[in-house]
Short mmCIF file of C-alpha atoms and ligand atoms in Angstrom, two decimals:
data_model
loop_
_atom_site.label_atom_id
_atom_site.label_comp_id
_atom_site.label_asym_id
_atom_site.label_seq_id
_atom_site.Cartn_x
_atom_site.Cartn_y
_atom_site.Cartn_z
CA MET X 17 0.00 0.00 0.00
CA SER X 18 1.05 3.59 -0.55
CA VAL X 19 -0.26 7.04 0.34
CA TYR X 20 0.15 8.02 -3.32
CA PRO X 21 -2.45 7.64 -6.10
CA GLN X 22 -2.35 4.34 -7.91
CA LEU X 23 -1.63 4.74 -11.64
CA TYR X 24 -1.64 1.16 -12.84
CA GLU X 25 -1.89 -2.39 -11.57
CA GLY X 26 -0.06 -5.08 -13.53
CA LYS X 27 0.28 -8.81 -12.88
CA ALA X 28 3.34 -8.46 -10.64
CA LYS X 29 3.49 -4.78 -9.66
CA ILE X 30 1.39 -1.77 -8.74
CA LEU X 31 2.63 1.63 -9.92
CA TYR X 32 1.98 4.75 -7.86
CA ALA X 33 2.57 8.43 -8.62
CA THR X 34 4.86 10.33 -6.23
CA ASP X 35 5.38 14.00 -5.34
CA GLU X 36 7.91 14.17 -8.17
CA PRO X 37 6.37 14.04 -11.67
CA GLU X 38 9.25 12.05 -13.18
CA VAL X 39 9.36 9.50 -10.36
CA LEU X 40 7.05 6.51 -9.83
CA LEU X 41 6.86 4.00 -7.00
CA ALA X 42 6.66 0.33 -8.01
CA ASP X 43 5.19 -1.98 -5.39
CA PHE X 44 6.11 -5.62 -6.07
CA LYS X 45 3.29 -8.08 -5.38
CA ASP X 46 3.39 -11.68 -4.16
CA ASP X 47 0.84 -12.60 -6.86
CA ALA X 48 2.13 -15.04 -9.46
CA THR X 49 0.64 -15.69 -12.88
CA ALA X 50 1.72 -17.88 -15.79
CA PHE X 51 0.56 -18.84 -19.27
CA ASN X 52 -0.91 -15.40 -19.98
CA ALA X 53 -2.59 -15.33 -16.52
CA GLN X 54 -4.45 -18.62 -17.09
CA LYS X 55 -2.60 -19.97 -14.04
CA ARG X 56 -2.80 -17.79 -10.93
CA GLY X 57 -1.37 -18.11 -7.46
CA SER X 58 0.87 -16.44 -4.96
CA ILE X 59 4.45 -16.97 -3.80
CA THR X 60 5.12 -15.96 -0.20
CA ASN X 61 7.53 -13.00 0.01
CA LYS X 62 7.97 -12.90 -3.79
CA GLY X 63 7.42 -9.13 -3.87
CA LYS X 64 10.23 -8.42 -1.42
CA ILE X 65 12.57 -11.02 -2.92
CA ASN X 66 12.11 -9.92 -6.55
CA CYS X 67 12.34 -6.23 -5.69
CA SER X 68 15.56 -6.85 -3.72
CA ILE X 69 17.14 -8.98 -6.47
CA SER X 70 16.15 -6.48 -9.19
CA SER X 71 17.44 -3.53 -7.16
CA GLN X 72 20.83 -5.17 -6.70
CA ILE X 73 21.11 -6.13 -10.36
CA PHE X 74 20.02 -2.71 -11.63
CA GLN X 75 22.66 -1.08 -9.43
CA GLN X 76 25.34 -3.42 -10.78
CA LEU X 77 24.22 -2.68 -14.37
CA GLU X 78 24.35 1.09 -13.72
CA LYS X 79 27.95 0.65 -12.55
CA LYS X 80 28.67 -0.98 -15.93
CA GLY X 81 27.21 2.06 -17.70
CA ILE X 82 23.85 0.54 -18.64
CA ARG X 83 21.08 3.02 -17.91
CA THR X 84 18.06 1.67 -16.01
CA HIS X 85 14.89 3.14 -14.52
CA TYR X 86 16.10 2.28 -10.99
CA ILE X 87 16.41 5.13 -8.46
CA ASP X 88 16.35 3.45 -5.03
CA SER X 89 14.42 1.01 -2.88
CA PRO X 90 12.73 2.70 0.11
CA GLN X 91 11.36 -0.64 1.35
CA PRO X 92 12.22 -4.25 0.41
CA HIS X 93 9.08 -4.59 -1.76
CA GLN X 94 9.18 -1.06 -3.21
CA MET X 95 11.34 0.52 -5.87
CA ARG X 96 11.39 4.19 -6.89
CA VAL X 97 11.82 4.33 -10.64
CA LYS X 98 12.14 6.98 -13.33
CA SER X 99 8.88 7.46 -15.18
CA VAL X 100 9.17 6.00 -18.69
CA LYS X 101 6.87 5.18 -21.57
CA ILE X 102 7.22 1.42 -21.92
CA VAL X 103 8.12 0.20 -25.42
CA PRO X 104 5.51 -2.54 -26.02
CA LEU X 105 8.11 -5.24 -26.62
CA GLU X 106 9.20 -8.20 -24.53
CA VAL X 107 12.84 -8.71 -25.41
CA VAL X 108 13.96 -12.28 -24.73
CA VAL X 109 17.62 -13.30 -24.78
CA ARG X 110 18.46 -17.02 -24.81
CA ASN X 111 21.76 -18.79 -24.15
CA ILE X 112 20.38 -22.31 -23.75
CA ALA X 113 17.27 -23.77 -25.40
CA ALA X 114 14.24 -24.06 -23.10
CA GLY X 115 10.57 -23.07 -22.92
CA SER X 116 8.86 -21.79 -26.05
CA LEU X 117 12.03 -22.10 -28.16
CA CYS X 118 11.95 -25.88 -27.65
CA GLN X 119 8.18 -26.06 -28.13
CA GLN X 120 8.30 -24.10 -31.38
CA THR X 121 11.50 -25.45 -32.97
CA GLY X 122 11.93 -28.96 -31.59
CA LEU X 123 15.42 -28.12 -30.27
CA PRO X 124 16.11 -30.37 -27.26
CA ILE X 125 15.96 -28.61 -23.88
CA GLY X 126 19.45 -27.74 -22.65
CA THR X 127 20.97 -27.26 -26.12
CA VAL X 128 23.72 -24.65 -25.70
CA LEU X 129 23.23 -21.98 -28.37
CA LYS X 130 26.35 -21.08 -30.39
CA GLN X 131 25.55 -17.41 -29.86
CA PRO X 132 22.89 -15.61 -27.81
CA LEU X 133 19.50 -15.43 -29.52
CA VAL X 134 17.60 -12.13 -29.21
CA GLU X 135 13.84 -12.28 -29.84
CA PHE X 136 11.14 -9.63 -29.84
CA TYR X 137 7.60 -10.40 -28.65
CA TYR X 138 4.64 -8.03 -28.87
CA LYS X 139 3.75 -7.01 -25.28
CA ASN X 140 0.03 -7.46 -25.73
CA ASP X 141 -1.89 -9.75 -23.35
CA GLY X 142 -4.98 -9.72 -25.59
CA LEU X 143 -2.93 -11.27 -28.40
CA GLY X 144 -0.97 -13.59 -26.07
CA ASP X 145 2.39 -11.78 -26.52
CA PRO X 146 3.15 -13.17 -30.03
CA LEU X 147 6.67 -13.57 -31.41
CA LEU X 148 7.37 -10.76 -33.90
CA THR X 149 9.49 -10.59 -36.98
CA ARG X 150 11.53 -7.38 -37.34
CA ASP X 151 9.34 -6.37 -40.28
CA ARG X 152 6.13 -6.88 -38.29
CA LEU X 153 7.59 -4.86 -35.43
CA LEU X 154 8.36 -2.01 -37.83
CA LEU X 155 4.99 -2.40 -39.56
CA LEU X 156 3.23 -1.90 -36.22
CA GLU X 157 5.59 1.02 -35.43
CA LEU X 158 6.30 -0.45 -32.00
CA ALA X 159 9.78 1.12 -32.21
CA THR X 160 11.87 2.92 -34.81
CA PRO X 161 14.67 1.03 -36.65
CA GLU X 162 17.23 2.98 -34.57
CA GLN X 163 15.46 2.06 -31.34
CA VAL X 164 15.35 -1.61 -32.37
CA GLU X 165 19.10 -1.49 -33.01
CA THR X 166 19.79 0.18 -29.65
CA ILE X 167 17.53 -2.25 -27.77
CA HIS X 168 19.13 -5.24 -29.50
CA ASN X 169 22.64 -4.05 -28.53
CA LEU X 170 21.58 -3.25 -24.96
CA ALA X 171 19.97 -6.69 -24.59
CA LEU X 172 23.25 -8.35 -25.61
CA GLN X 173 25.22 -6.14 -23.20
CA VAL X 174 22.84 -7.01 -20.36
CA ASN X 175 23.25 -10.69 -21.29
CA GLU X 176 27.05 -10.43 -21.11
CA PHE X 177 26.83 -8.91 -17.65
CA LEU X 178 24.11 -11.25 -16.37
CA ARG X 179 25.78 -14.43 -17.58
CA GLU X 180 28.91 -13.59 -15.60
CA PHE X 181 26.97 -12.31 -12.59
CA TRP X 182 24.74 -15.39 -12.32
CA GLN X 183 27.82 -17.59 -12.84
CA GLN X 184 29.35 -15.91 -9.77
CA CYS X 185 26.18 -16.98 -7.96
CA GLY X 186 26.65 -20.60 -9.03
CA ILE X 187 23.68 -20.19 -11.38
CA THR X 188 23.48 -20.84 -15.13
CA LEU X 189 21.52 -18.20 -17.04
CA VAL X 190 19.34 -20.04 -19.55
CA ASP X 191 17.23 -17.13 -20.83
CA PHE X 192 15.46 -13.98 -19.68
CA LYS X 193 13.00 -11.26 -20.65
CA LEU X 194 13.70 -7.53 -20.61
CA GLU X 195 11.51 -4.47 -21.09
CA PHE X 196 12.68 -1.02 -22.09
CA GLY X 197 11.16 2.44 -21.73
CA LEU X 198 11.65 5.95 -23.11
CA ASP X 199 12.28 8.80 -20.67
CA SER X 200 11.20 12.41 -21.23
CA LYS X 201 14.32 12.96 -23.40
CA GLN X 202 13.44 9.89 -25.52
CA GLU X 203 16.46 8.04 -24.08
CA ILE X 204 16.05 4.28 -23.83
CA LEU X 205 16.26 2.91 -20.28
CA LEU X 206 16.13 -0.68 -19.08
CA ALA X 207 12.86 -0.98 -17.12
CA ASP X 208 10.62 -3.56 -15.40
CA GLU X 209 12.55 -6.11 -13.31
CA ILE X 210 15.26 -8.77 -13.48
CA SER X 211 14.36 -11.60 -11.13
CA PRO X 212 13.50 -15.32 -10.96
CA ASP X 213 10.13 -14.28 -12.43
CA THR X 214 11.78 -13.06 -15.63
CA CYS X 215 14.90 -15.25 -15.93
CA ARG X 216 15.35 -19.03 -16.31
CA LEU X 217 18.00 -19.91 -13.75
CA TRP X 218 19.49 -23.36 -13.29
CA ASN X 219 21.55 -24.37 -10.27
CA THR X 220 24.98 -24.97 -11.82
CA GLY X 221 26.23 -28.50 -11.26
CA GLU X 222 22.75 -29.89 -10.57
CA THR X 223 21.82 -32.20 -13.44
CA ASP X 224 18.34 -33.27 -12.31
CA PRO X 225 15.99 -31.36 -14.64
CA ASN X 226 13.55 -30.56 -11.82
CA LEU X 227 15.94 -30.01 -8.92
CA ARG X 228 18.09 -27.54 -10.92
CA VAL X 229 15.21 -25.08 -11.50
CA MET X 230 15.53 -21.90 -9.35
CA ASP X 231 13.00 -19.67 -11.14
CA LYS X 232 9.33 -19.23 -11.99
CA ASP X 233 9.27 -22.55 -13.84
CA ARG X 234 8.92 -24.08 -10.32
CA PHE X 235 5.54 -22.31 -10.15
CA ARG X 236 4.65 -22.84 -13.82
CA ARG X 237 5.36 -26.59 -13.63
CA ASP X 238 4.16 -27.16 -10.02
CA LEU X 239 7.62 -28.30 -8.91
CA GLY X 240 7.12 -27.09 -5.29
CA ASN X 241 9.55 -25.21 -2.98
CA VAL X 242 9.08 -22.02 -4.99
CA GLU X 243 9.72 -19.60 -2.12
CA ASN X 244 12.82 -21.53 -1.00
CA ALA X 245 14.29 -21.34 -4.50
CA TYR X 246 13.62 -17.57 -4.76
CA GLN X 247 15.12 -17.03 -1.27
CA GLU X 248 18.20 -19.02 -2.24
CA VAL X 249 18.64 -16.90 -5.38
CA LEU X 250 18.42 -13.71 -3.27
CA GLN X 251 21.00 -14.96 -0.75
CA ARG X 252 23.42 -15.80 -3.56
CA VAL X 253 22.85 -12.41 -5.22
CA LEU X 254 23.58 -10.57 -1.96
CA LYS X 255 26.78 -12.58 -1.47
CA ALA X 256 27.97 -11.93 -5.04
CA VAL X 257 27.25 -8.20 -4.72
CA GLU X 258 29.15 -8.05 -1.42
CA THR X 259 32.12 -9.78 -3.04
CA ASN X 260 32.00 -7.44 -6.06
CA ASN X 261 31.77 -4.36 -3.84
CA LEU X 262 34.90 -5.46 -1.91
CA LYS X 263 36.92 -5.78 -5.15
P1 5GP U 320 9.58 -18.49 -23.09
O1 5GP U 320 9.42 -17.75 -24.39
O2 5GP U 320 10.52 -19.66 -23.22
O3 5GP U 320 8.29 -18.84 -22.44
O4 5GP U 320 10.27 -17.46 -22.07
C1 5GP U 320 11.62 -17.04 -22.27
C2 5GP U 320 12.09 -16.26 -21.05
O5 5GP U 320 11.39 -15.02 -20.97
C3 5GP U 320 11.84 -16.97 -19.71
O6 5GP U 320 12.94 -16.67 -18.87
C4 5GP U 320 10.58 -16.33 -19.18
O7 5GP U 320 10.57 -16.29 -17.78
C5 5GP U 320 10.65 -14.93 -19.77
N1 5GP U 320 9.34 -14.42 -20.15
C6 5GP U 320 8.75 -14.44 -21.36
N2 5GP U 320 7.54 -13.86 -21.33
C7 5GP U 320 7.33 -13.49 -20.07
C8 5GP U 320 6.24 -12.83 -19.40
O8 5GP U 320 5.22 -12.47 -19.98
N3 5GP U 320 6.39 -12.63 -18.07
C9 5GP U 320 7.53 -13.02 -17.40
N4 5GP U 320 7.60 -12.81 -16.08
N5 5GP U 320 8.56 -13.61 -18.01
C10 5GP U 320 8.48 -13.85 -19.32
#
């Protein structure tokens, strides 16, 4: 809850206005949805855990020169963010085949991709977030060609950072989804969140296909121990950040 007016409620977050016109407050919810909200539930403490993980990662990315919407985190489940106009694209980067890539191409799960695959999906719940071709994206004017180029490059830079960061955590980054927004100067900022809700994370060294899962697939596939897995990811993130900050 917040004393500020609510602007928008999404599946995982509520956005509030603040006293500053260019600043919003994102309140991370425990609600969990999957398969375009056909499956609904809740993960205890998810809001706090995902907000804390995202806050740490955004701060690390800022240190690497990647601009994000993150300002600060006044409470564990709340993040102050720069107000942006969200580009209606879900940008997925894949390092290892899983999920819809396997379903749609027949590639076996776990296939290591020779190079990262960047995909654009139309952020549109009514249409079920369909995979876009570049030409369809341009046809719909979801972004300009220059913006697509910038977003593509940023997604690969974020992947480079995240792969190494999650490796430090003893976690293999399979794939993840990013969202970007435009600020008042039309600059592209990384927005939304980076968390076990938006990344596929496998416990490195664990070969059991169910035991290795440390992300939202535990909820999607009813694997159990969802909160424990999210908590474990947070503890490893905090340890990695502490180590990096001491360097
Ligand atoms: P896939 O296309 O295999 O279902 O998802 C690829 C990656 O993007 C996974 O890490 C998945 O968590 C993330 N992803 C794709 N779409 C969404 C979405 O609508 N919400 C969330 N939270 N993650 C998504």
